[in-house]
XYZ file of C-alpha atoms in Angstrom:
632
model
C 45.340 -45.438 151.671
C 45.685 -42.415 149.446
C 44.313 -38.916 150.653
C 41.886 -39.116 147.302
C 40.533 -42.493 148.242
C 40.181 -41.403 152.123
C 38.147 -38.669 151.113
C 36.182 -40.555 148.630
C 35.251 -42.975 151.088
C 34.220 -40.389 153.506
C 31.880 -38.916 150.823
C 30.238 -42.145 150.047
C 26.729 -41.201 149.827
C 25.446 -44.523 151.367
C 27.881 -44.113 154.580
C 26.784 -40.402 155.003
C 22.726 -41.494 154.511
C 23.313 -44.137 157.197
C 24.916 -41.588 159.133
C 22.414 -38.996 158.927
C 19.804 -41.644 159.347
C 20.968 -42.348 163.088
C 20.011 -38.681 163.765
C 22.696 -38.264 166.237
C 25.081 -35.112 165.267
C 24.736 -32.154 167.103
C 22.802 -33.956 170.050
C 22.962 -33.183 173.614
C 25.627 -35.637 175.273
C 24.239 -39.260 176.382
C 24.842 -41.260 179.520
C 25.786 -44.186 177.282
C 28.915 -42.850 175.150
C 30.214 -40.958 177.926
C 30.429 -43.905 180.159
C 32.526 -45.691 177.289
C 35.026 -42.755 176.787
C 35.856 -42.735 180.516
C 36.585 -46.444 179.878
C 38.391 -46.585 176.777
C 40.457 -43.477 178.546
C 40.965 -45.629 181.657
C 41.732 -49.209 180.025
C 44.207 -47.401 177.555
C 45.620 -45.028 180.434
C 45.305 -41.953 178.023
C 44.192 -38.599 178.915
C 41.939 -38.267 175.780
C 39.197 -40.290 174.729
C 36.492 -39.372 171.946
C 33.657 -40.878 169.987
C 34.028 -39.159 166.765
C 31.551 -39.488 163.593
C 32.854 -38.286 160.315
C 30.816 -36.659 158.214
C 30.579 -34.979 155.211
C 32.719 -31.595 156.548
C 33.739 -32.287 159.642
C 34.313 -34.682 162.094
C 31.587 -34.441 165.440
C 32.409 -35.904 168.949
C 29.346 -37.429 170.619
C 31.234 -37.771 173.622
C 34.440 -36.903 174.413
C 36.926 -36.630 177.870
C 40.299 -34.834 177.537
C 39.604 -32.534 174.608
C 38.127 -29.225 174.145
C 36.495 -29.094 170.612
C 33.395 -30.337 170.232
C 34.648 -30.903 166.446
C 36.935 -30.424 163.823
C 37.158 -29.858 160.123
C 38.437 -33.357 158.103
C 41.787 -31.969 157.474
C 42.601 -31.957 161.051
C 40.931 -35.369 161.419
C 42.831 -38.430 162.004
C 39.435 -40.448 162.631
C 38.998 -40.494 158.597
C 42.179 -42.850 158.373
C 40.648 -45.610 160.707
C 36.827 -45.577 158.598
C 38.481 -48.012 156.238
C 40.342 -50.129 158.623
C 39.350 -53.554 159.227
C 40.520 -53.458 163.000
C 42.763 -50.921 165.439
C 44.056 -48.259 163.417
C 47.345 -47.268 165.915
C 50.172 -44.447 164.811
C 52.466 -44.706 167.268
C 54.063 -41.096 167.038
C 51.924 -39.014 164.444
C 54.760 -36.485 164.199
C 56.663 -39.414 161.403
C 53.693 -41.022 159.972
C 53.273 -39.407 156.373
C 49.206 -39.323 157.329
C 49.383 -37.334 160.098
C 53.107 -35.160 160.319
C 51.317 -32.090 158.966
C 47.914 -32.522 160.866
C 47.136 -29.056 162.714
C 46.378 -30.878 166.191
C 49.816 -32.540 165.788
C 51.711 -29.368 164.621
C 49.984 -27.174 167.041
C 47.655 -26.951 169.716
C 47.047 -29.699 171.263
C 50.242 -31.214 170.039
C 49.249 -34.310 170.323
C 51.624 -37.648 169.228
C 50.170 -41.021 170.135
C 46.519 -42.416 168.178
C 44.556 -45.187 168.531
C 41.042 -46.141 167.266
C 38.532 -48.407 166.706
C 36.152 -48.276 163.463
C 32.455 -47.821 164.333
C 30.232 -49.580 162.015
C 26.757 -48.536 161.667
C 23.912 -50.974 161.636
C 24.157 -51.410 157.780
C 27.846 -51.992 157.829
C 29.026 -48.801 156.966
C 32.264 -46.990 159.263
C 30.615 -43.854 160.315
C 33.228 -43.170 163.208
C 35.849 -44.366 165.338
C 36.316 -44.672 169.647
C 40.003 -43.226 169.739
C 42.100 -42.433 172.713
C 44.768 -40.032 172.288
C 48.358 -39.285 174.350
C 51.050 -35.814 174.341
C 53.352 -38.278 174.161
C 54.554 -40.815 171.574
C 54.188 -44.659 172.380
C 56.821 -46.672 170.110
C 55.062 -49.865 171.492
C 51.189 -48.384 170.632
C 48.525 -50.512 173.081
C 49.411 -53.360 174.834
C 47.194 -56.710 174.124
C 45.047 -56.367 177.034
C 44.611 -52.058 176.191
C 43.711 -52.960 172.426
C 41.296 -56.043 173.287
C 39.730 -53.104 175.753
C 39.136 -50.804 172.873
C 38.023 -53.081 170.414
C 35.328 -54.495 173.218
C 33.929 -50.858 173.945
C 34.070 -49.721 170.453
C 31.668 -53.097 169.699
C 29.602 -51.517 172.565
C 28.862 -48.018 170.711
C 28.125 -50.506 167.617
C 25.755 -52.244 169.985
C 23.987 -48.801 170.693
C 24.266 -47.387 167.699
C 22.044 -50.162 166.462
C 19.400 -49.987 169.429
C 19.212 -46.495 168.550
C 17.899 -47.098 165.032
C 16.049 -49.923 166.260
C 14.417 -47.810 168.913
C 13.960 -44.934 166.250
C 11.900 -47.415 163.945
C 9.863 -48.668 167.005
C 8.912 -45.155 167.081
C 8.029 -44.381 163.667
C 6.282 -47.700 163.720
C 4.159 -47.389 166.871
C 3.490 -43.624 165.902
C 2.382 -45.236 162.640
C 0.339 -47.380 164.863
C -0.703 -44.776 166.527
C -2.076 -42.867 163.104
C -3.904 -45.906 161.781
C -5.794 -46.540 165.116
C -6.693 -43.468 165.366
C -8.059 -42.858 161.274
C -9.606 -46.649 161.683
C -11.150 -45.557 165.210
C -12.529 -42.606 162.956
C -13.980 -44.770 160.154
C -15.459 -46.998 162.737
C -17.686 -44.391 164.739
C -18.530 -42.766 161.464
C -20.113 -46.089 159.512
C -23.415 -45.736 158.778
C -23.608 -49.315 159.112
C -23.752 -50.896 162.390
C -20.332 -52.575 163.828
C -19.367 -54.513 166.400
C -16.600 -56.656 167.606
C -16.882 -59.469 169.754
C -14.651 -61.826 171.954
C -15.987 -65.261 172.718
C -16.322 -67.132 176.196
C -15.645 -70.260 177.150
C -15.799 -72.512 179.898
C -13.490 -74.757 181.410
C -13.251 -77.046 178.238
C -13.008 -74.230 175.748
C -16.503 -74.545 174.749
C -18.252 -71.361 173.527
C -21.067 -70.308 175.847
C -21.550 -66.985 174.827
C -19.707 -63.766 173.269
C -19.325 -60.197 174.837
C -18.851 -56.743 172.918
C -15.481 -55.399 172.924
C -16.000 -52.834 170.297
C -19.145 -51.212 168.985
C -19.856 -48.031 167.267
C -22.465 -45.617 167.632
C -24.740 -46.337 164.729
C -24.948 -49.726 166.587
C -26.328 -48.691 169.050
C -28.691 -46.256 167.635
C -29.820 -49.423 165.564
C -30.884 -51.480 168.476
C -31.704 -48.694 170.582
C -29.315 -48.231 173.679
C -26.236 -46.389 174.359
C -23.120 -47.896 172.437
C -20.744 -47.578 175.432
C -23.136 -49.745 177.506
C -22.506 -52.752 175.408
C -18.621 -52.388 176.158
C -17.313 -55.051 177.479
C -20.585 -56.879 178.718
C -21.638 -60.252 177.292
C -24.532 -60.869 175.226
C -26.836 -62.133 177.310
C -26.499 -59.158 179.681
C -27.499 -56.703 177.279
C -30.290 -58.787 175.505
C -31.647 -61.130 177.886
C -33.364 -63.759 176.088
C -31.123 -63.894 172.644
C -31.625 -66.705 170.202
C -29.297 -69.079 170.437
C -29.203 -69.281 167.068
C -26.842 -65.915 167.149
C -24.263 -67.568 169.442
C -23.816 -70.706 167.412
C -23.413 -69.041 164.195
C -20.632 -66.667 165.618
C -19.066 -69.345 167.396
C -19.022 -71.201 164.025
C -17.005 -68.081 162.516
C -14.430 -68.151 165.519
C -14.083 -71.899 165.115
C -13.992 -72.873 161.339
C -12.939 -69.247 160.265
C -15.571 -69.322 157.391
C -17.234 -65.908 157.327
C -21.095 -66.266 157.254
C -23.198 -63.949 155.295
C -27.292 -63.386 157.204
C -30.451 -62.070 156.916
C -32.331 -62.989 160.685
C -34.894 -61.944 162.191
C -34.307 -60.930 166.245
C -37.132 -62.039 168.619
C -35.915 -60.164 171.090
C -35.754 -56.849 169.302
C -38.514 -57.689 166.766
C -36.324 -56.803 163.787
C -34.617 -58.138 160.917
C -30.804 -58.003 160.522
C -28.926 -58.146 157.475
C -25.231 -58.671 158.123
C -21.688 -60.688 157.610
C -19.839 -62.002 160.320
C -15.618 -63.148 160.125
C -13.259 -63.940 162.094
C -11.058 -61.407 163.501
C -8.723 -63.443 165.879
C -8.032 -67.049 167.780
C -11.264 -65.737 169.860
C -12.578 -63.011 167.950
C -15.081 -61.976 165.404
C -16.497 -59.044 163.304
C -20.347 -58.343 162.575
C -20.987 -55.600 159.863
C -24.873 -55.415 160.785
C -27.435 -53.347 158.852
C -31.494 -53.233 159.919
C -32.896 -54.582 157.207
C -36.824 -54.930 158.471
C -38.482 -52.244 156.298
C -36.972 -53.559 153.401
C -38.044 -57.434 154.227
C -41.513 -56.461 155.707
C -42.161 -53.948 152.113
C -40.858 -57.149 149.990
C -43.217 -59.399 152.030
C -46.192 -57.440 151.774
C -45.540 -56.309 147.787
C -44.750 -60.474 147.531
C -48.518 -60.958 149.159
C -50.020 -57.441 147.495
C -48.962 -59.689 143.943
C -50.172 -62.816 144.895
C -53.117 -61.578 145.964
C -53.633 -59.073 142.591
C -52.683 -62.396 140.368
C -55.362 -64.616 142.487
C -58.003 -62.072 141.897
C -56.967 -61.030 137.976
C -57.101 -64.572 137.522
C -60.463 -65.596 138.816
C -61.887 -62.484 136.633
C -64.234 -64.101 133.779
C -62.757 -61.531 131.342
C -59.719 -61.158 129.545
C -57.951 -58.456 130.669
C -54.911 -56.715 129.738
C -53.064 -53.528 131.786
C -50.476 -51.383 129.914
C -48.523 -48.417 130.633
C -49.151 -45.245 128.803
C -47.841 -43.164 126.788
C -44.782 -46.492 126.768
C -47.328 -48.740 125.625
C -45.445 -51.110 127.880
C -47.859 -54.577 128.479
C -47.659 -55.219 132.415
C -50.601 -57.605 133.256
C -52.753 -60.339 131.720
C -55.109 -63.006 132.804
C -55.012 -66.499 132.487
C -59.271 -65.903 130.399
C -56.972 -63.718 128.427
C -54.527 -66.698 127.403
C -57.325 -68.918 126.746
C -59.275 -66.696 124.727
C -55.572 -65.582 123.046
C -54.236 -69.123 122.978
C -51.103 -68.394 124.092
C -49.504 -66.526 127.041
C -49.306 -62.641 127.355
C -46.892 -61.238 125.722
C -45.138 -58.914 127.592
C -44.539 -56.360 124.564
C -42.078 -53.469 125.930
C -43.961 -50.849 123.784
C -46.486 -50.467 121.239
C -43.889 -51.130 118.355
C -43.694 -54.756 119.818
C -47.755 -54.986 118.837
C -46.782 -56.862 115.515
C -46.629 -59.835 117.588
C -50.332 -60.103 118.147
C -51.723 -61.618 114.785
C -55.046 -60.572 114.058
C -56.968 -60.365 110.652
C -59.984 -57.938 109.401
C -63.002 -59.793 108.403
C -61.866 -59.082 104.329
C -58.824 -60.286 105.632
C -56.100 -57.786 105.945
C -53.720 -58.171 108.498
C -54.643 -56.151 111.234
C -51.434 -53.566 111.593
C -49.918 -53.092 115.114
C -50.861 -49.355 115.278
C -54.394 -50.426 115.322
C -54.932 -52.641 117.945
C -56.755 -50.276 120.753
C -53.404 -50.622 122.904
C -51.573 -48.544 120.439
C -54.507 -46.015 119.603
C -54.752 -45.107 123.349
C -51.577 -45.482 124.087
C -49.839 -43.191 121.883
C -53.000 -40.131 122.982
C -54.548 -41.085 119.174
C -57.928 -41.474 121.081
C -59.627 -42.077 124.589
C -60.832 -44.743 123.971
C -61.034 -47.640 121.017
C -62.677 -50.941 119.888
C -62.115 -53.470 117.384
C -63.294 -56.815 116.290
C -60.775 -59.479 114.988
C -60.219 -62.663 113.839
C -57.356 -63.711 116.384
C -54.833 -66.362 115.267
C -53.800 -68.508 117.651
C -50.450 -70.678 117.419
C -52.513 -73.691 117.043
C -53.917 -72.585 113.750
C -57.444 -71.808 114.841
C -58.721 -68.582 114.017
C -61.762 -66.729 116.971
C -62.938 -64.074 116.635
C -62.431 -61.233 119.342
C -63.409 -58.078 120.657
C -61.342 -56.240 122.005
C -62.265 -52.971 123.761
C -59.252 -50.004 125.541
C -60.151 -47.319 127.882
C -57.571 -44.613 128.750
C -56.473 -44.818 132.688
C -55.450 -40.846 133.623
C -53.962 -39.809 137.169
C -55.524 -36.922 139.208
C -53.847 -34.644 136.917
C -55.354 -35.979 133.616
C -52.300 -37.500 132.449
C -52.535 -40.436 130.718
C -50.839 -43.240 133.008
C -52.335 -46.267 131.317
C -54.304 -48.145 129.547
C -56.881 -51.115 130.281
C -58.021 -53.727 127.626
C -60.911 -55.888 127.995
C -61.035 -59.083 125.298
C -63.758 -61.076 125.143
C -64.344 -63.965 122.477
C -67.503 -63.622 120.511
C -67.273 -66.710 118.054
C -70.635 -67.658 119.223
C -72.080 -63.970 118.391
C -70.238 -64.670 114.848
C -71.880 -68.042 114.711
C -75.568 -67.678 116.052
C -77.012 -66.669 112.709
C -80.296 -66.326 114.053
C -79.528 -63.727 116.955
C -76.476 -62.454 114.941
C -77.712 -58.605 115.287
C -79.584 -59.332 119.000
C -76.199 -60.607 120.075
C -74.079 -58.234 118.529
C -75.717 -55.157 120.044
C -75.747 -56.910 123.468
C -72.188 -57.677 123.855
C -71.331 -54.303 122.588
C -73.356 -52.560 124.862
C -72.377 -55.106 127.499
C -68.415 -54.698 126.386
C -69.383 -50.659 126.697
C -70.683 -50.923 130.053
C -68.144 -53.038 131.156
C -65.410 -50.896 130.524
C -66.485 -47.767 131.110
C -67.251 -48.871 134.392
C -63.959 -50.593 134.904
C -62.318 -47.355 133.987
C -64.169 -45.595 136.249
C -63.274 -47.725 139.232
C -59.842 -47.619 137.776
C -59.866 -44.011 137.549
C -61.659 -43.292 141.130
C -59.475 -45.966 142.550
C -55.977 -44.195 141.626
C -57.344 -40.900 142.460
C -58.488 -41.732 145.955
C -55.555 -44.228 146.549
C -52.684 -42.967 148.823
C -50.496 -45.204 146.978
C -49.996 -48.249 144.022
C -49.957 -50.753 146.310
C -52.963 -49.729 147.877
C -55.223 -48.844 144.835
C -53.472 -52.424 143.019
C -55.392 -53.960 145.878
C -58.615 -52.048 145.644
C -58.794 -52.049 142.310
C -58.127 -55.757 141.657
C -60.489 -56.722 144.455
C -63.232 -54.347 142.751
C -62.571 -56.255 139.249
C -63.430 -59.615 141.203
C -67.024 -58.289 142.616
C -67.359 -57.300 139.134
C -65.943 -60.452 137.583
C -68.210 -62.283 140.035
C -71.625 -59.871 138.697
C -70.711 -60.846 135.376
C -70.343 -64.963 136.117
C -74.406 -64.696 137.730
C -75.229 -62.787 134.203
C -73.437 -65.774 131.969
C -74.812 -68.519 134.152
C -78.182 -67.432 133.676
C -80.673 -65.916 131.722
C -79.277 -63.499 129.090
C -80.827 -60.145 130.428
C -81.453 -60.867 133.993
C -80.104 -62.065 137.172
C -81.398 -63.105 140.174
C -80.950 -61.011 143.127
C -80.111 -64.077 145.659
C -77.272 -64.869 143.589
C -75.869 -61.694 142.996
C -76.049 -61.201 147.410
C -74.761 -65.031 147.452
C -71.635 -64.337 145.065
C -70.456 -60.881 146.023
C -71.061 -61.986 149.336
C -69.060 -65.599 149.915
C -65.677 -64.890 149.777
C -66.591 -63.010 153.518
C -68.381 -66.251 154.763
C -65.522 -67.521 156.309
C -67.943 -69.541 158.995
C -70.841 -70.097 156.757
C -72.789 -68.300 159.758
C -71.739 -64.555 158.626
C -75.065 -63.555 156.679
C -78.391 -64.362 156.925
C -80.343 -63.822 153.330
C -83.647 -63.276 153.223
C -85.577 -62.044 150.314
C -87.975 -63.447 147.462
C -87.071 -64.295 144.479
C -86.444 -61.416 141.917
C -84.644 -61.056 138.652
C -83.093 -57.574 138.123
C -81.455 -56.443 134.557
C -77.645 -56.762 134.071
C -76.963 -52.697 134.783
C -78.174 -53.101 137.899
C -76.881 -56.339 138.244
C -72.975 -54.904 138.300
C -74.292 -51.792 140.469
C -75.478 -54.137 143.622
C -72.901 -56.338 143.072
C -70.259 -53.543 143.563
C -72.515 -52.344 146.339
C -72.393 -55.662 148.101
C -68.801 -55.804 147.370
C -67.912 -52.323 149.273
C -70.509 -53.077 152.096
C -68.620 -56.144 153.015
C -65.356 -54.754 152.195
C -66.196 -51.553 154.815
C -67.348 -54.550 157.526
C -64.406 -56.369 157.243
C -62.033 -53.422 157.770
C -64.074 -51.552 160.417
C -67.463 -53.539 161.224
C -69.377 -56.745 162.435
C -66.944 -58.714 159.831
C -63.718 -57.394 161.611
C -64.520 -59.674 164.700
C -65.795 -63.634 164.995
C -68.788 -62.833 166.506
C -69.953 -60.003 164.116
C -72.844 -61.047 161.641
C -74.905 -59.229 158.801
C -78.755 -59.471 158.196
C -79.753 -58.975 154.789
C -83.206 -58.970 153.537
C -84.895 -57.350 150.546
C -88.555 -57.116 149.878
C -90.791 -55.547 146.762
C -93.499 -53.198 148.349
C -96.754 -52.762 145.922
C -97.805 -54.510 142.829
C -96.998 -54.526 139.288
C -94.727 -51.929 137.634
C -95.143 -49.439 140.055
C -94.447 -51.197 143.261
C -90.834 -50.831 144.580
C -87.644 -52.867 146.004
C -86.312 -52.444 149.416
C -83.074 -53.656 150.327
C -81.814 -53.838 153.720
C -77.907 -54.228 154.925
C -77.750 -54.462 158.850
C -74.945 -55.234 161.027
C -74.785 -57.047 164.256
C -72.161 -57.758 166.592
C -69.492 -55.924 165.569
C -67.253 -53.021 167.553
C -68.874 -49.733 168.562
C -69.485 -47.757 165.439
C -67.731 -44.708 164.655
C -69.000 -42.812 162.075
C -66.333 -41.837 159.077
C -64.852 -38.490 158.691
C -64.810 -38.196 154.998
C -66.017 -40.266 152.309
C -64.119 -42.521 149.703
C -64.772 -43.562 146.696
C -66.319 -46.668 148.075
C -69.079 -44.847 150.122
C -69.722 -42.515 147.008
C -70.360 -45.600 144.679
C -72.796 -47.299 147.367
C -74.636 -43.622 148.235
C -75.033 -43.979 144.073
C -77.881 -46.840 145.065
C -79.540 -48.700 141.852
C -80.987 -47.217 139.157
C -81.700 -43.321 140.475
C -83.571 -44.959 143.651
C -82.377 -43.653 147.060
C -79.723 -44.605 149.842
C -79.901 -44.530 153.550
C -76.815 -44.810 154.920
C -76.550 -44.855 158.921
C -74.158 -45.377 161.679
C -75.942 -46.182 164.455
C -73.418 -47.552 167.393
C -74.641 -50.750 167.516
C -73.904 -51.222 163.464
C -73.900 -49.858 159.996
C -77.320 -49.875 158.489
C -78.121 -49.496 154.585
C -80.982 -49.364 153.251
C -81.965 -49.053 149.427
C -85.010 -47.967 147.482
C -85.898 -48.295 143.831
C -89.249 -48.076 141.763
C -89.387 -51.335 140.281
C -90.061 -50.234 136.405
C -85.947 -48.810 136.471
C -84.712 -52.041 137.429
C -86.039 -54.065 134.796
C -87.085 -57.112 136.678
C -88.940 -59.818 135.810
C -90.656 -62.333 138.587
């Protein structure tokens, strides 16, 4: 081969990268190689023996017996002649080979004449070196069979190492990769917010799963359930939570078994908490559980789930149509079933006071009412406080009612305007009753007056005493019921008066839960409807306060309630008495709520006597007989 291919083949930028990629020029000397040269100088019976790599600009001995240098430049190289051999390169006398005559080491120092070497292929193929042995004296007959079989055996040996080596360095950068990724994943792991753990299943004798223990767990684990992380290590299950459903062992069994990851939301019995998690398989007999405590979430969506159901049962059973809004959106957010049968159709759920067009309403010259002046609109958009109108409704089934419809702004603590209330009540038989056209009218509009200005004053006194939504949604809903339930005693009977055993008998039976709760005593007495909605509210805090803290909060707790007039005619007066029995040990309350401000109001500017005596809440009210408009 040509000197201009040699050296183009020793510049071959894929040789030199494999070369460089072995990492072994200018290292320290190795057992390995040197044991080899010693042989290849023993089985050739030559005083010189080298491993030489060629690189670039020189040629580098990684081991060498025999010879001085450590390396040479390429010009002095005779190594660079055997890369591209396909076996034994051998010059018999290197003083009359054309390659070699004028090589320095054969001209001078060391003046040597005899070569033989083996190519070294790297793991990828490429000739990086040669195993030569060298002689000061010519050999016409080069290497016997048995000397060149030798050489080509321990050159196939520094091949052989050559290639553990790069094995062994990618084993390295592998396990230090490992190494890194352990290390950043054990990272990740303690840091989750979410709790993690991984588990290892046992089974018995016939590799059936009788439980799992913990083999990894991370901190905010443990600081979900409550004990030290490391404790779990390596215990099973049952160890650290005696008494576990076995509910959790099946279902992560399942995931080791079928390999189908499981997605749960479970409540724990032993911890008295709900988990929301996902469980996979991680091996043959392992699993993964991402696990996140869940329980305020389900036990807020359980009780805002009952808080609704509750506020629909009790909008529902109010006699009244009634429709909520937000303010200053307009947006509709409530509406009774009375309201869809006065309405004839369901609410509609406009999103703001634009969307008003959709109620269909007519003036009695009929005009189309316009949306901007249904009340919604007025008070929703801070027009007015409050606004009434009287329209002739169509309903999708072609019949026209008339309605009145009545709004009351709803403000927070602040005075802003928050919502809005509506109250619609049909009054086709005001429209019809010719004779008592103008008694009727002036009733239900006094009535419709009352009505809502008290319902906005619960409303209002309800959101500003309420620590919360949920909490005045409840109050004020159950508040719209004793006033719903006021209003059914005034309907059922006469049309200015109620009697007073009714109005105790109707605030008073959704607490009867035994039918033994109350014992009612009184005559009989017809009071006016003012005073009517005052006791029934009355009644309806009263019982409310005994249920949550008095003789209703217990089975055995009863309430004696009597009432009595005292003097004749006009100017004798009624006496109403509220005693409990039976319930726990009174303590009297700290501060007063709206509740015990609206029964210390009494009936018609008479007077209260509240008490707390330990054996039960007393009441007792007073009221000249003339301001409660009664009739016997």
């Amino acid at each position: 081969m040509c000197s201009s291919s040699i050296s183009k083949y020793v510049q071959d930028a894929e040789r030199l990268r494999a070369l460089d990629e072995l990492k072994l020029l200018d290292t320290p000397p190795e057992d390995g190689f040197e044991d080899i040269v010693h042989l290849a100088a023993l089985v050739c019976s030559t005083p010189v023996a080298l491993v030489s790599l060629v690189a670039g600009d020189r040629q580098w001995f990684k081991a060498r017996i025999g010879f001085v240098p450590f390396q040479t430049d390429l010009d002095a190289s005779v190594c660079v002649h055997a890369l591209s051999e396909p076996d034994l390169l051998v010059i018999p006398d290197l003083t009359i080979d054309p390659r070699t005559r004028d090589n320095p080491l054969v001209v001078g120092e060391p003046f040597i004449r005899f070569y033989a070497g083996a190519p070294l292929q790297g793991p990828d193929g490429h000739a990086l070196g040669s195993l030569c042995v060298i002689d000061s004296e010519a050999r016409p007959a080069g290497l016997n069979a048995k000397q060149a079989d030798g050489l080509r055996r321990l050159s196939r040996q520094v091949t052989t190492i050559l290639r553990e080596r790069r094995q062994n360095a990618q084993l390295r950068v592998m396990q230090a990769e490992r190494e890194a990724k352990a290390i950043h994943w054990r990272n990740l792991f303690s840091q989750l917010h979410e709790g993690f753990v991984i588990g290892e299943v046992v089974r018995d004798g016939d590799r059936r799963i009788t439980d799992w223990r913990y083999v990894e767990v991370n901190r905010a684990w443990g600081d979900l359930v409550g004990i030290p992380a490391e404790r779990a290590i390596g215990r099973n299950v049952r160890d650290v939570f005696p008494g576990v459903e076995d509910v959790w062992i099946k279902e992560f069994a399942q995931v080791v078994e079928t390999g189908e990851p499981i997605t749960f939301n479970r409540q724990s019995n032993v911890l008295d908490r709900w988990y929301e998690g996902r469980a996979q398989r991680l091996g043959p007999d392992t699993f993964t559980v991402l696990f996140l405590d869940v329980t305020e979430h389900v036990l807020a969506e359980r009780a805002a789930r009952a808080r609704q159901a509750q506020l629909l049962t009790m909008m529902e059973s109010v006699p009244i149509g009634i429709m909520l809004a937000e303010a200053p959106s307009g947006r509709v957010l409530m509406g009774n079933r009375r309201l869809a049968d006065i309405l004839g159709h369901d609410t509609l759920y406009a999103t703001s006071s634009n969307a008003y067009g959709d109620f269909v309403a007519y003036h009695a010259d009929g005009r189309r009412v316009d949306a901007s002046e249904f009340p919604l609109a007025q008070i929703s958009s801070g027009v007015c406080e409050r606004s009434t109108i009287e329209v002739h409704y169509q309903r999708p089934d072609g019949e026209r009612r008339w309605v009145a419809i009545a709004g009351e702004a709803i403000r927070d603590d602040r005075g802003e305007l928050v919502g809005v209330v509506v109250v619609v009540t049909d009054i086709g038989s005001r429209k019809d009753a010719d004779a008592q056209q103008d008694v009727l009218n002036h009733e239900l509009s006094h009535r419709l007056k009352n009505t809502l200005t008290l319902v906005q004053a619960i409303a209002a006194q309800t959101l500003r005493n309420a620590p919360d939504i949920d909490t005045a949604r409840e109050a004020l809903a159950s508040r719209l019921i004793a006033l719903g339930k006021a209003h059914d005693i005034l309907l059922d009977g006469r049309a200015d008066s109620a009697c007073v055993a009714a109005v105790v008998r109707g605030a008073l039976d959704l607490h009867d839960d035994t039918g033994c709760r109350f014992q009612i005593t009184g005559p009989s007495l017809f009071i006016g409807p003012s005073t009517t909605l005052s006791l029934g509210l009355l009644l309806h805090e009263l019982a409310t306060n005994a249920v949550k803290y008095g003789a209703l909060s217990v089975p055995e707790g009863s309430v004696a309630i009597n009432w009595i007039v005292e003097g004749e005619g006009p100017e004798g007066t009624f006496r109403f008495d509220w005693r409990e029995r039976g319930g726990p040990l009174v303590i009297p309350p700290t501060r007063k709520g709206f509740g015990s401000r609206l029964i210390e109001r009494g009936l018609s500017g008479g007077d209260v006597a509240l008490s707390y005596p330990t054996d039960g809440v007393t009441c007792t009210l007073t009221s000249p007989l003339r301001g409660l408009r009664v009739n016997e």
